[in-house]
Amino acid sequence: MASLHALVLSGGEMKGAYQAGVIAGLARAGNSYDLICGTSVGSLNALFLADRMGKGQTFATAAEGLVSFWVDRVTQPGLLVSTRGAGAMALDVLRHRWNGWLDLGPLHGLILQTGISDLDVSRSPVPAVVSVTDLTTGEVGYEPASIALAMASGTVPLLMRPLPVGGRLLYDGGVRDVAPLRYPIDQGATSLTAVLCQPRDLPLAPGDLGLLPMAGRVLEILMNEIITNDLETAHRVNLSILDGVDTKGHAYVFLRVVRPLTPLHGGITTFTALDIRTMVARGLADASVPLA
């Protein structure tokens, strides 16, 4: 069986800056991949990489460009999201149709300003796949990256509205699959490098436990549980192969996980340019750690 090296990028909102640092560090060490699969902010990073490779850049050059994008272009929350007023949200309640507190319109404009195009993404020699959740069926899907699908995958549950794409109502793929390992495994991946934005342990930070911080805390715990299940998927496949009971023709998967040891700081409405630079630097450093 031919080898297939896959790069898996988890969700994590602004912590995608950490992911960019890790990707650049992996590229500088000479790593390359045959498939990139992302969820949420990971899908947006995968979109950028595929676009640049579709324009003829090497993976290493595209990875450096991704770091520059985060450091130079993602400097304040208003460049990514806009907030809706209380009046508009009150009307949503009355109309029984939630359109979210945050809108990703500024991010869409930023993507277009960087020159990303679906045509170049489709031309990438390294396919990029994003995960999305169909809000109607509840199923998670893995589809070739496009601007619309990456935007849908990048919506933050509850804080943002789902996006209509091709007659479907799509939401963050992380609702079902924070670290999309299953898809590359089913495609025959022989090695997986999973870049996660969440540490293994999630200590409760002191501070305000009001409605929004508490909601964020609960979401953080749920995401970590989904990630644990995602990682166990790879281990279960390997065990089934070793036990001789795998019936789907999977390859034994060598799994490398890169993740921060402690929580990363910077929310989608509160991050600063310093937060972004700090997360990129942490990612670059962690890329040199063999296992986490």
PDB file of C-alpha atoms in Angstrom:
ATOM      1  CA  MET A   1       0.000   0.000   0.000  1.00  0.00           C
ATOM      2  CA  ALA A   2       1.352   3.436  -0.955  1.00  0.00           C
ATOM      3  CA  SER A   3       2.078   5.819   1.869  1.00  0.00           C
ATOM      4  CA  LEU A   4      -0.316   8.728   2.457  1.00  0.00           C
ATOM      5  CA  HIS A   5       0.776  11.483   4.814  1.00  0.00           C
ATOM      6  CA  ALA A   6      -2.060  13.642   6.091  1.00  0.00           C
ATOM      7  CA  LEU A   7      -2.056  16.914   8.009  1.00  0.00           C
ATOM      8  CA  VAL A   8      -5.090  17.318  10.281  1.00  0.00           C
ATOM      9  CA  LEU A   9      -5.971  20.787  11.586  1.00  0.00           C
ATOM     10  CA  SER A  10      -8.429  21.073  14.466  1.00  0.00           C
ATOM     11  CA  GLY A  11     -10.879  23.830  15.274  1.00  0.00           C
ATOM     12  CA  GLY A  12     -10.078  26.502  17.830  1.00  0.00           C
ATOM     13  CA  GLU A  13     -11.075  30.017  16.717  1.00  0.00           C
ATOM     14  CA  MET A  14      -8.169  32.478  17.145  1.00  0.00           C
ATOM     15  CA  LYS A  15      -5.921  29.657  18.240  1.00  0.00           C
ATOM     16  CA  GLY A  16      -5.494  29.000  14.550  1.00  0.00           C
ATOM     17  CA  ALA A  17      -2.526  31.372  14.902  1.00  0.00           C
ATOM     18  CA  TYR A  18      -0.825  28.695  17.019  1.00  0.00           C
ATOM     19  CA  GLN A  19      -1.644  26.196  14.297  1.00  0.00           C
ATOM     20  CA  ALA A  20       0.011  28.430  11.693  1.00  0.00           C
ATOM     21  CA  GLY A  21       3.190  28.501  13.774  1.00  0.00           C
ATOM     22  CA  VAL A  22       3.209  24.719  14.078  1.00  0.00           C
ATOM     23  CA  ILE A  23       2.661  24.278  10.321  1.00  0.00           C
ATOM     24  CA  ALA A  24       5.563  26.606   9.540  1.00  0.00           C
ATOM     25  CA  GLY A  25       7.773  24.754  12.013  1.00  0.00           C
ATOM     26  CA  LEU A  26       6.875  21.404  10.462  1.00  0.00           C
ATOM     27  CA  ALA A  27       7.600  22.774   6.982  1.00  0.00           C
ATOM     28  CA  ARG A  28      10.956  24.178   8.060  1.00  0.00           C
ATOM     29  CA  ALA A  29      11.856  20.708   9.329  1.00  0.00           C
ATOM     30  CA  GLY A  30      11.250  19.320   5.837  1.00  0.00           C
ATOM     31  CA  ASN A  31       7.822  17.765   6.345  1.00  0.00           C
ATOM     32  CA  SER A  32       5.315  17.631   3.492  1.00  0.00           C
ATOM     33  CA  TYR A  33       1.873  16.109   3.137  1.00  0.00           C
ATOM     34  CA  ASP A  34      -0.392  14.437   0.587  1.00  0.00           C
ATOM     35  CA  LEU A  35      -3.668  15.587   2.127  1.00  0.00           C
ATOM     36  CA  ILE A  36      -4.792  18.409   4.426  1.00  0.00           C
ATOM     37  CA  CYS A  37      -8.008  18.074   6.391  1.00  0.00           C
ATOM     38  CA  GLY A  38      -9.361  20.872   8.588  1.00  0.00           C
ATOM     39  CA  THR A  39     -12.258  21.851  10.811  1.00  0.00           C
ATOM     40  CA  SER A  40     -13.381  25.376  11.709  1.00  0.00           C
ATOM     41  CA  VAL A  41     -10.289  27.622  11.839  1.00  0.00           C
ATOM     42  CA  GLY A  42      -8.326  24.593  10.679  1.00  0.00           C
ATOM     43  CA  SER A  43     -10.418  24.594   7.509  1.00  0.00           C
ATOM     44  CA  LEU A  44      -9.541  28.254   6.928  1.00  0.00           C
ATOM     45  CA  ASN A  45      -5.833  27.488   7.356  1.00  0.00           C
ATOM     46  CA  ALA A  46      -6.199  24.527   4.984  1.00  0.00           C
ATOM     47  CA  LEU A  47      -7.945  26.810   2.475  1.00  0.00           C
ATOM     48  CA  PHE A  48      -5.052  29.292   2.557  1.00  0.00           C
ATOM     49  CA  LEU A  49      -2.416  26.576   2.110  1.00  0.00           C
ATOM     50  CA  ALA A  50      -4.282  24.954  -0.789  1.00  0.00           C
ATOM     51  CA  ASP A  51      -4.765  28.305  -2.509  1.00  0.00           C
ATOM     52  CA  ARG A  52      -1.084  29.165  -2.344  1.00  0.00           C
ATOM     53  CA  MET A  53      -0.009  25.719  -3.519  1.00  0.00           C
ATOM     54  CA  GLY A  54      -2.582  25.998  -6.310  1.00  0.00           C
ATOM     55  CA  LYS A  55      -0.786  29.199  -7.317  1.00  0.00           C
ATOM     56  CA  GLY A  56       2.446  27.227  -7.642  1.00  0.00           C
ATOM     57  CA  GLN A  57       4.042  27.737  -4.238  1.00  0.00           C
ATOM     58  CA  THR A  58       5.703  24.915  -2.349  1.00  0.00           C
ATOM     59  CA  PHE A  59       4.201  23.756   0.928  1.00  0.00           C
ATOM     60  CA  ALA A  60       7.070  25.420   2.798  1.00  0.00           C
ATOM     61  CA  THR A  61       6.491  28.781   1.092  1.00  0.00           C
ATOM     62  CA  ALA A  62       2.733  28.532   1.635  1.00  0.00           C
ATOM     63  CA  ALA A  63       3.310  27.794   5.331  1.00  0.00           C
ATOM     64  CA  GLU A  64       5.454  30.899   5.728  1.00  0.00           C
ATOM     65  CA  GLY A  65       2.765  32.897   3.960  1.00  0.00           C
ATOM     66  CA  LEU A  66       0.188  31.583   6.403  1.00  0.00           C
ATOM     67  CA  VAL A  67       2.245  32.884   9.326  1.00  0.00           C
ATOM     68  CA  SER A  68       2.535  36.270   7.623  1.00  0.00           C
ATOM     69  CA  PHE A  69      -1.216  36.325   7.075  1.00  0.00           C
ATOM     70  CA  TRP A  70      -1.906  35.814  10.775  1.00  0.00           C
ATOM     71  CA  VAL A  71       0.745  38.223  12.027  1.00  0.00           C
ATOM     72  CA  ASP A  72       0.246  41.003   9.470  1.00  0.00           C
ATOM     73  CA  ARG A  73      -3.456  40.774   8.597  1.00  0.00           C
ATOM     74  CA  VAL A  74      -5.190  39.439  11.724  1.00  0.00           C
ATOM     75  CA  THR A  75      -4.444  42.276  14.128  1.00  0.00           C
ATOM     76  CA  GLN A  76      -7.823  43.140  15.680  1.00  0.00           C
ATOM     77  CA  PRO A  77     -11.268  41.529  16.084  1.00  0.00           C
ATOM     78  CA  GLY A  78     -13.003  43.982  13.759  1.00  0.00           C
ATOM     79  CA  LEU A  79     -11.054  42.559  10.827  1.00  0.00           C
ATOM     80  CA  LEU A  80     -12.767  39.187  11.310  1.00  0.00           C
ATOM     81  CA  VAL A  81     -16.196  39.743  12.812  1.00  0.00           C
ATOM     82  CA  SER A  82     -18.806  42.403  13.340  1.00  0.00           C
ATOM     83  CA  THR A  83     -21.291  42.409  16.205  1.00  0.00           C
ATOM     84  CA  ARG A  84     -25.023  42.693  15.755  1.00  0.00           C
ATOM     85  CA  GLY A  85     -26.998  45.122  17.871  1.00  0.00           C
ATOM     86  CA  ALA A  86     -29.365  44.219  20.693  1.00  0.00           C
ATOM     87  CA  GLY A  87     -32.335  45.387  18.645  1.00  0.00           C
ATOM     88  CA  ALA A  88     -31.556  43.068  15.757  1.00  0.00           C
ATOM     89  CA  MET A  89     -31.107  40.118  18.105  1.00  0.00           C
ATOM     90  CA  ALA A  90     -34.384  40.938  19.873  1.00  0.00           C
ATOM     91  CA  LEU A  91     -36.124  40.779  16.488  1.00  0.00           C
ATOM     92  CA  ASP A  92     -34.517  37.388  15.903  1.00  0.00           C
ATOM     93  CA  VAL A  93     -36.129  36.130  19.099  1.00  0.00           C
ATOM     94  CA  LEU A  94     -39.537  37.472  18.105  1.00  0.00           C
ATOM     95  CA  ARG A  95     -39.234  35.939  14.629  1.00  0.00           C
ATOM     96  CA  HIS A  96     -37.945  32.615  15.970  1.00  0.00           C
ATOM     97  CA  ARG A  97     -34.918  32.847  13.700  1.00  0.00           C
ATOM     98  CA  TRP A  98     -31.492  33.243  15.289  1.00  0.00           C
ATOM     99  CA  ASN A  99     -28.963  35.043  13.105  1.00  0.00           C
ATOM    100  CA  GLY A 100     -26.215  35.124  15.694  1.00  0.00           C
ATOM    101  CA  TRP A 101     -24.408  37.746  17.713  1.00  0.00           C
ATOM    102  CA  LEU A 102     -21.356  37.811  15.446  1.00  0.00           C
ATOM    103  CA  ASP A 103     -21.159  38.088  11.670  1.00  0.00           C
ATOM    104  CA  LEU A 104     -18.241  36.801   9.587  1.00  0.00           C
ATOM    105  CA  GLY A 105     -18.637  39.380   6.824  1.00  0.00           C
ATOM    106  CA  PRO A 106     -15.291  41.076   7.592  1.00  0.00           C
ATOM    107  CA  LEU A 107     -13.485  37.707   7.436  1.00  0.00           C
ATOM    108  CA  HIS A 108     -14.992  37.000   4.038  1.00  0.00           C
ATOM    109  CA  GLY A 109     -13.691  40.347   2.806  1.00  0.00           C
ATOM    110  CA  LEU A 110     -10.254  39.616   4.243  1.00  0.00           C
ATOM    111  CA  ILE A 111     -10.139  36.249   2.467  1.00  0.00           C
ATOM    112  CA  LEU A 112     -10.907  37.903  -0.848  1.00  0.00           C
ATOM    113  CA  GLN A 113      -8.333  40.647  -0.197  1.00  0.00           C
ATOM    114  CA  THR A 114      -5.621  38.021   0.210  1.00  0.00           C
ATOM    115  CA  GLY A 115      -6.345  36.744  -3.307  1.00  0.00           C
ATOM    116  CA  ILE A 116      -7.726  33.355  -2.329  1.00  0.00           C
ATOM    117  CA  SER A 117      -9.815  31.846  -5.129  1.00  0.00           C
ATOM    118  CA  ASP A 118     -11.726  28.592  -5.399  1.00  0.00           C
ATOM    119  CA  LEU A 119     -10.058  27.922  -8.754  1.00  0.00           C
ATOM    120  CA  ASP A 120      -6.554  28.021  -7.257  1.00  0.00           C
ATOM    121  CA  VAL A 121      -7.698  25.968  -4.249  1.00  0.00           C
ATOM    122  CA  SER A 122      -8.958  23.282  -6.655  1.00  0.00           C
ATOM    123  CA  ARG A 123      -5.619  23.297  -8.493  1.00  0.00           C
ATOM    124  CA  SER A 124      -3.573  22.505  -5.389  1.00  0.00           C
ATOM    125  CA  PRO A 125      -1.411  19.388  -5.808  1.00  0.00           C
ATOM    126  CA  VAL A 126      -2.200  18.675  -2.159  1.00  0.00           C
ATOM    127  CA  PRO A 127      -5.976  18.316  -1.765  1.00  0.00           C
ATOM    128  CA  ALA A 128      -7.597  20.228   1.077  1.00  0.00           C
ATOM    129  CA  VAL A 129     -10.769  18.879   2.668  1.00  0.00           C
ATOM    130  CA  VAL A 130     -12.968  20.663   5.206  1.00  0.00           C
ATOM    131  CA  SER A 131     -15.564  19.267   7.571  1.00  0.00           C
ATOM    132  CA  VAL A 132     -19.002  20.828   7.887  1.00  0.00           C
ATOM    133  CA  THR A 133     -22.096  19.911   9.872  1.00  0.00           C
ATOM    134  CA  ASP A 134     -25.404  19.849   8.022  1.00  0.00           C
ATOM    135  CA  LEU A 135     -27.802  21.493  10.459  1.00  0.00           C
ATOM    136  CA  THR A 136     -30.811  19.807   8.841  1.00  0.00           C
ATOM    137  CA  THR A 137     -29.565  16.225   8.987  1.00  0.00           C
ATOM    138  CA  GLY A 138     -27.092  16.580  11.844  1.00  0.00           C
ATOM    139  CA  GLU A 139     -24.493  14.718   9.807  1.00  0.00           C
ATOM    140  CA  VAL A 140     -20.870  15.755   9.384  1.00  0.00           C
ATOM    141  CA  GLY A 141     -19.496  15.864   5.863  1.00  0.00           C
ATOM    142  CA  TYR A 142     -15.977  16.082   4.413  1.00  0.00           C
ATOM    143  CA  GLU A 143     -15.790  18.070   1.200  1.00  0.00           C
ATOM    144  CA  PRO A 144     -13.139  19.631  -1.056  1.00  0.00           C
ATOM    145  CA  ALA A 145     -12.240  23.037   0.325  1.00  0.00           C
ATOM    146  CA  SER A 146     -13.853  26.162  -1.049  1.00  0.00           C
ATOM    147  CA  ILE A 147     -14.298  29.648   0.356  1.00  0.00           C
ATOM    148  CA  ALA A 148     -17.977  29.070   1.112  1.00  0.00           C
ATOM    149  CA  LEU A 149     -17.415  25.703   2.810  1.00  0.00           C
ATOM    150  CA  ALA A 150     -14.452  26.946   4.850  1.00  0.00           C
ATOM    151  CA  MET A 151     -16.534  29.929   5.992  1.00  0.00           C
ATOM    152  CA  ALA A 152     -19.353  27.579   7.008  1.00  0.00           C
ATOM    153  CA  SER A 153     -16.923  25.332   8.849  1.00  0.00           C
ATOM    154  CA  GLY A 154     -15.544  28.402  10.621  1.00  0.00           C
ATOM    155  CA  THR A 155     -18.834  29.545  12.130  1.00  0.00           C
ATOM    156  CA  VAL A 156     -18.780  29.515  15.939  1.00  0.00           C
ATOM    157  CA  PRO A 157     -21.725  27.522  17.351  1.00  0.00           C
ATOM    158  CA  LEU A 158     -24.532  29.698  18.754  1.00  0.00           C
ATOM    159  CA  LEU A 159     -22.530  32.910  18.413  1.00  0.00           C
ATOM    160  CA  MET A 160     -22.985  32.864  14.637  1.00  0.00           C
ATOM    161  CA  ARG A 161     -25.698  31.799  12.236  1.00  0.00           C
ATOM    162  CA  PRO A 162     -25.294  28.739  10.018  1.00  0.00           C
ATOM    163  CA  LEU A 163     -24.482  29.529   6.393  1.00  0.00           C
ATOM    164  CA  PRO A 164     -26.531  28.424   3.372  1.00  0.00           C
ATOM    165  CA  VAL A 165     -24.322  26.637   0.833  1.00  0.00           C
ATOM    166  CA  GLY A 166     -25.701  24.797  -2.169  1.00  0.00           C
ATOM    167  CA  GLY A 167     -29.200  24.522  -0.726  1.00  0.00           C
ATOM    168  CA  ARG A 168     -27.943  23.223   2.622  1.00  0.00           C
ATOM    169  CA  LEU A 169     -27.686  24.964   5.987  1.00  0.00           C
ATOM    170  CA  LEU A 170     -24.115  24.337   7.166  1.00  0.00           C
ATOM    171  CA  TYR A 171     -22.408  24.891  10.485  1.00  0.00           C
ATOM    172  CA  ASP A 172     -19.075  24.415  12.195  1.00  0.00           C
ATOM    173  CA  GLY A 173     -17.702  20.946  11.486  1.00  0.00           C
ATOM    174  CA  GLY A 174     -16.423  20.936  15.061  1.00  0.00           C
ATOM    175  CA  VAL A 175     -19.957  20.340  16.309  1.00  0.00           C
ATOM    176  CA  ARG A 176     -19.326  16.707  15.378  1.00  0.00           C
ATOM    177  CA  ASP A 177     -15.621  16.437  14.578  1.00  0.00           C
ATOM    178  CA  VAL A 178     -13.125  18.890  16.122  1.00  0.00           C
ATOM    179  CA  ALA A 179     -10.056  17.010  14.874  1.00  0.00           C
ATOM    180  CA  PRO A 180     -11.106  15.359  11.586  1.00  0.00           C
ATOM    181  CA  LEU A 181      -9.029  12.195  11.749  1.00  0.00           C
ATOM    182  CA  ARG A 182     -11.653   9.779  10.460  1.00  0.00           C
ATOM    183  CA  TYR A 183     -11.630  11.081   6.877  1.00  0.00           C
ATOM    184  CA  PRO A 184      -7.888  10.660   6.179  1.00  0.00           C
ATOM    185  CA  ILE A 185      -7.931   7.286   7.927  1.00  0.00           C
ATOM    186  CA  ASP A 186     -10.722   6.110   5.635  1.00  0.00           C
ATOM    187  CA  GLN A 187      -8.723   7.445   2.668  1.00  0.00           C
ATOM    188  CA  GLY A 188      -5.858   5.120   3.592  1.00  0.00           C
ATOM    189  CA  ALA A 189      -3.576   7.483   5.496  1.00  0.00           C
ATOM    190  CA  THR A 190      -0.447   5.782   6.777  1.00  0.00           C
ATOM    191  CA  SER A 191       0.672   8.722   8.895  1.00  0.00           C
ATOM    192  CA  LEU A 192      -1.238  11.552  10.506  1.00  0.00           C
ATOM    193  CA  THR A 193       0.072  14.767  11.971  1.00  0.00           C
ATOM    194  CA  ALA A 194      -2.693  16.314  14.047  1.00  0.00           C
ATOM    195  CA  VAL A 195      -2.235  19.948  15.046  1.00  0.00           C
ATOM    196  CA  LEU A 196      -4.590  20.663  17.928  1.00  0.00           C
ATOM    197  CA  CYS A 197      -5.316  24.052  19.462  1.00  0.00           C
ATOM    198  CA  GLN A 198      -6.367  22.692  22.855  1.00  0.00           C
ATOM    199  CA  PRO A 199      -4.077  21.372  25.608  1.00  0.00           C
ATOM    200  CA  ARG A 200      -4.731  17.996  27.164  1.00  0.00           C
ATOM    201  CA  ASP A 201      -5.643  19.546  30.518  1.00  0.00           C
ATOM    202  CA  LEU A 202      -8.030  22.484  30.906  1.00  0.00           C
ATOM    203  CA  PRO A 203      -7.603  24.136  34.322  1.00  0.00           C
ATOM    204  CA  LEU A 204     -10.258  26.700  35.215  1.00  0.00           C
ATOM    205  CA  ALA A 205      -8.749  30.169  35.049  1.00  0.00           C
ATOM    206  CA  PRO A 206      -9.777  32.595  37.801  1.00  0.00           C
ATOM    207  CA  GLY A 207     -12.010  35.445  36.777  1.00  0.00           C
ATOM    208  CA  ASP A 208     -15.506  36.298  35.719  1.00  0.00           C
ATOM    209  CA  LEU A 209     -17.896  33.367  35.505  1.00  0.00           C
ATOM    210  CA  GLY A 210     -20.699  35.353  33.913  1.00  0.00           C
ATOM    211  CA  LEU A 211     -22.887  34.058  31.107  1.00  0.00           C
ATOM    212  CA  LEU A 212     -20.453  34.371  28.182  1.00  0.00           C
ATOM    213  CA  PRO A 213     -17.323  33.158  30.040  1.00  0.00           C
ATOM    214  CA  MET A 214     -19.282  30.216  31.429  1.00  0.00           C
ATOM    215  CA  ALA A 215     -20.652  29.352  27.983  1.00  0.00           C
ATOM    216  CA  GLY A 216     -17.120  29.497  26.611  1.00  0.00           C
ATOM    217  CA  ARG A 217     -15.878  27.247  29.382  1.00  0.00           C
ATOM    218  CA  VAL A 218     -18.580  24.641  28.723  1.00  0.00           C
ATOM    219  CA  LEU A 219     -17.832  24.735  24.976  1.00  0.00           C
ATOM    220  CA  GLU A 220     -14.123  24.295  25.714  1.00  0.00           C
ATOM    221  CA  ILE A 221     -14.798  21.183  27.795  1.00  0.00           C
ATOM    222  CA  LEU A 222     -17.080  19.720  25.128  1.00  0.00           C
ATOM    223  CA  MET A 223     -14.484  20.350  22.420  1.00  0.00           C
ATOM    224  CA  ASN A 224     -11.799  18.599  24.426  1.00  0.00           C
ATOM    225  CA  GLU A 225     -14.037  15.575  24.898  1.00  0.00           C
ATOM    226  CA  ILE A 226     -14.713  15.392  21.146  1.00  0.00           C
ATOM    227  CA  ILE A 227     -10.969  15.660  20.459  1.00  0.00           C
ATOM    228  CA  THR A 228     -10.278  12.792  22.863  1.00  0.00           C
ATOM    229  CA  ASN A 229     -12.799  10.670  20.979  1.00  0.00           C
ATOM    230  CA  ASP A 230     -11.271  11.712  17.646  1.00  0.00           C
ATOM    231  CA  LEU A 231      -7.805  10.616  18.764  1.00  0.00           C
ATOM    232  CA  GLU A 232      -9.177   7.317  20.057  1.00  0.00           C
ATOM    233  CA  THR A 233     -10.500   6.663  16.553  1.00  0.00           C
ATOM    234  CA  ALA A 234      -6.943   6.294  15.251  1.00  0.00           C
ATOM    235  CA  HIS A 235      -5.960   4.070  18.159  1.00  0.00           C
ATOM    236  CA  ARG A 236      -9.016   1.833  17.646  1.00  0.00           C
ATOM    237  CA  VAL A 237      -8.180   1.400  13.946  1.00  0.00           C
ATOM    238  CA  ASN A 238      -4.610   0.409  14.794  1.00  0.00           C
ATOM    239  CA  LEU A 239      -5.791  -2.075  17.425  1.00  0.00           C
ATOM    240  CA  SER A 240      -8.253  -3.642  14.983  1.00  0.00           C
ATOM    241  CA  ILE A 241      -5.428  -4.086  12.449  1.00  0.00           C
ATOM    242  CA  LEU A 242      -3.098  -5.637  15.031  1.00  0.00           C
ATOM    243  CA  ASP A 243      -5.897  -7.937  16.210  1.00  0.00           C
ATOM    244  CA  GLY A 244      -6.684  -8.942  12.632  1.00  0.00           C
ATOM    245  CA  VAL A 245     -10.299  -7.798  12.807  1.00  0.00           C
ATOM    246  CA  ASP A 246     -10.193  -4.714  10.562  1.00  0.00           C
ATOM    247  CA  THR A 247     -12.668  -5.274   7.725  1.00  0.00           C
ATOM    248  CA  LYS A 248     -12.308  -1.962   5.876  1.00  0.00           C
ATOM    249  CA  GLY A 249      -8.771  -2.268   4.557  1.00  0.00           C
ATOM    250  CA  HIS A 250      -7.328   0.508   6.715  1.00  0.00           C
ATOM    251  CA  ALA A 251      -3.586   1.064   6.905  1.00  0.00           C
ATOM    252  CA  TYR A 252      -1.766   1.119  10.227  1.00  0.00           C
ATOM    253  CA  VAL A 253      -1.557   4.798  11.130  1.00  0.00           C
ATOM    254  CA  PHE A 254       1.475   6.443  12.696  1.00  0.00           C
ATOM    255  CA  LEU A 255       0.001   9.319  14.654  1.00  0.00           C
ATOM    256  CA  ARG A 256       1.844  12.446  15.730  1.00  0.00           C
ATOM    257  CA  VAL A 257       0.015  15.023  17.834  1.00  0.00           C
ATOM    258  CA  VAL A 258       1.207  18.588  18.321  1.00  0.00           C
ATOM    259  CA  ARG A 259      -0.731  20.610  20.881  1.00  0.00           C
ATOM    260  CA  PRO A 260       0.012  23.317  23.463  1.00  0.00           C
ATOM    261  CA  LEU A 261       0.909  22.223  26.980  1.00  0.00           C
ATOM    262  CA  THR A 262      -1.075  25.073  28.537  1.00  0.00           C
ATOM    263  CA  PRO A 263      -4.148  27.006  27.343  1.00  0.00           C
ATOM    264  CA  LEU A 264      -3.743  29.614  24.617  1.00  0.00           C
ATOM    265  CA  HIS A 265      -5.146  33.089  25.158  1.00  0.00           C
ATOM    266  CA  GLY A 266      -7.116  35.238  22.727  1.00  0.00           C
ATOM    267  CA  GLY A 267     -10.866  35.142  22.080  1.00  0.00           C
ATOM    268  CA  ILE A 268     -12.472  36.048  18.776  1.00  0.00           C
ATOM    269  CA  THR A 269     -13.763  39.368  20.146  1.00  0.00           C
ATOM    270  CA  THR A 270     -10.929  40.118  22.566  1.00  0.00           C
ATOM    271  CA  PHE A 271      -7.634  39.083  20.947  1.00  0.00           C
ATOM    272  CA  THR A 272      -4.779  41.495  20.332  1.00  0.00           C
ATOM    273  CA  ALA A 273      -1.946  41.547  17.812  1.00  0.00           C
ATOM    274  CA  LEU A 274       0.357  40.486  20.652  1.00  0.00           C
ATOM    275  CA  ASP A 275      -1.838  37.443  21.318  1.00  0.00           C
ATOM    276  CA  ILE A 276      -1.472  36.418  17.677  1.00  0.00           C
ATOM    277  CA  ARG A 277       2.312  36.802  17.655  1.00  0.00           C
ATOM    278  CA  THR A 278       2.596  34.915  20.941  1.00  0.00           C
ATOM    279  CA  MET A 279       0.528  31.999  19.671  1.00  0.00           C
ATOM    280  CA  VAL A 280       2.513  31.805  16.429  1.00  0.00           C
ATOM    281  CA  ALA A 281       5.763  31.737  18.421  1.00  0.00           C
ATOM    282  CA  ARG A 282       4.439  28.982  20.694  1.00  0.00           C
ATOM    283  CA  GLY A 283       3.433  26.962  17.660  1.00  0.00           C
ATOM    284  CA  LEU A 284       6.856  27.296  16.076  1.00  0.00           C
ATOM    285  CA  ALA A 285       8.462  26.091  19.314  1.00  0.00           C
ATOM    286  CA  ASP A 286       6.068  23.179  19.792  1.00  0.00           C
ATOM    287  CA  ALA A 287       6.598  21.926  16.244  1.00  0.00           C
ATOM    288  CA  SER A 288      10.024  20.687  17.330  1.00  0.00           C
ATOM    289  CA  VAL A 289       8.544  18.479  20.077  1.00  0.00           C
ATOM    290  CA  PRO A 290       8.169  14.896  18.761  1.00  0.00           C
ATOM    291  CA  LEU A 291       4.978  13.995  20.636  1.00  0.00           C
ATOM    292  CA  ALA A 292       2.499  15.790  22.896  1.00  0.00           C
TER     293      ALA A 292
END
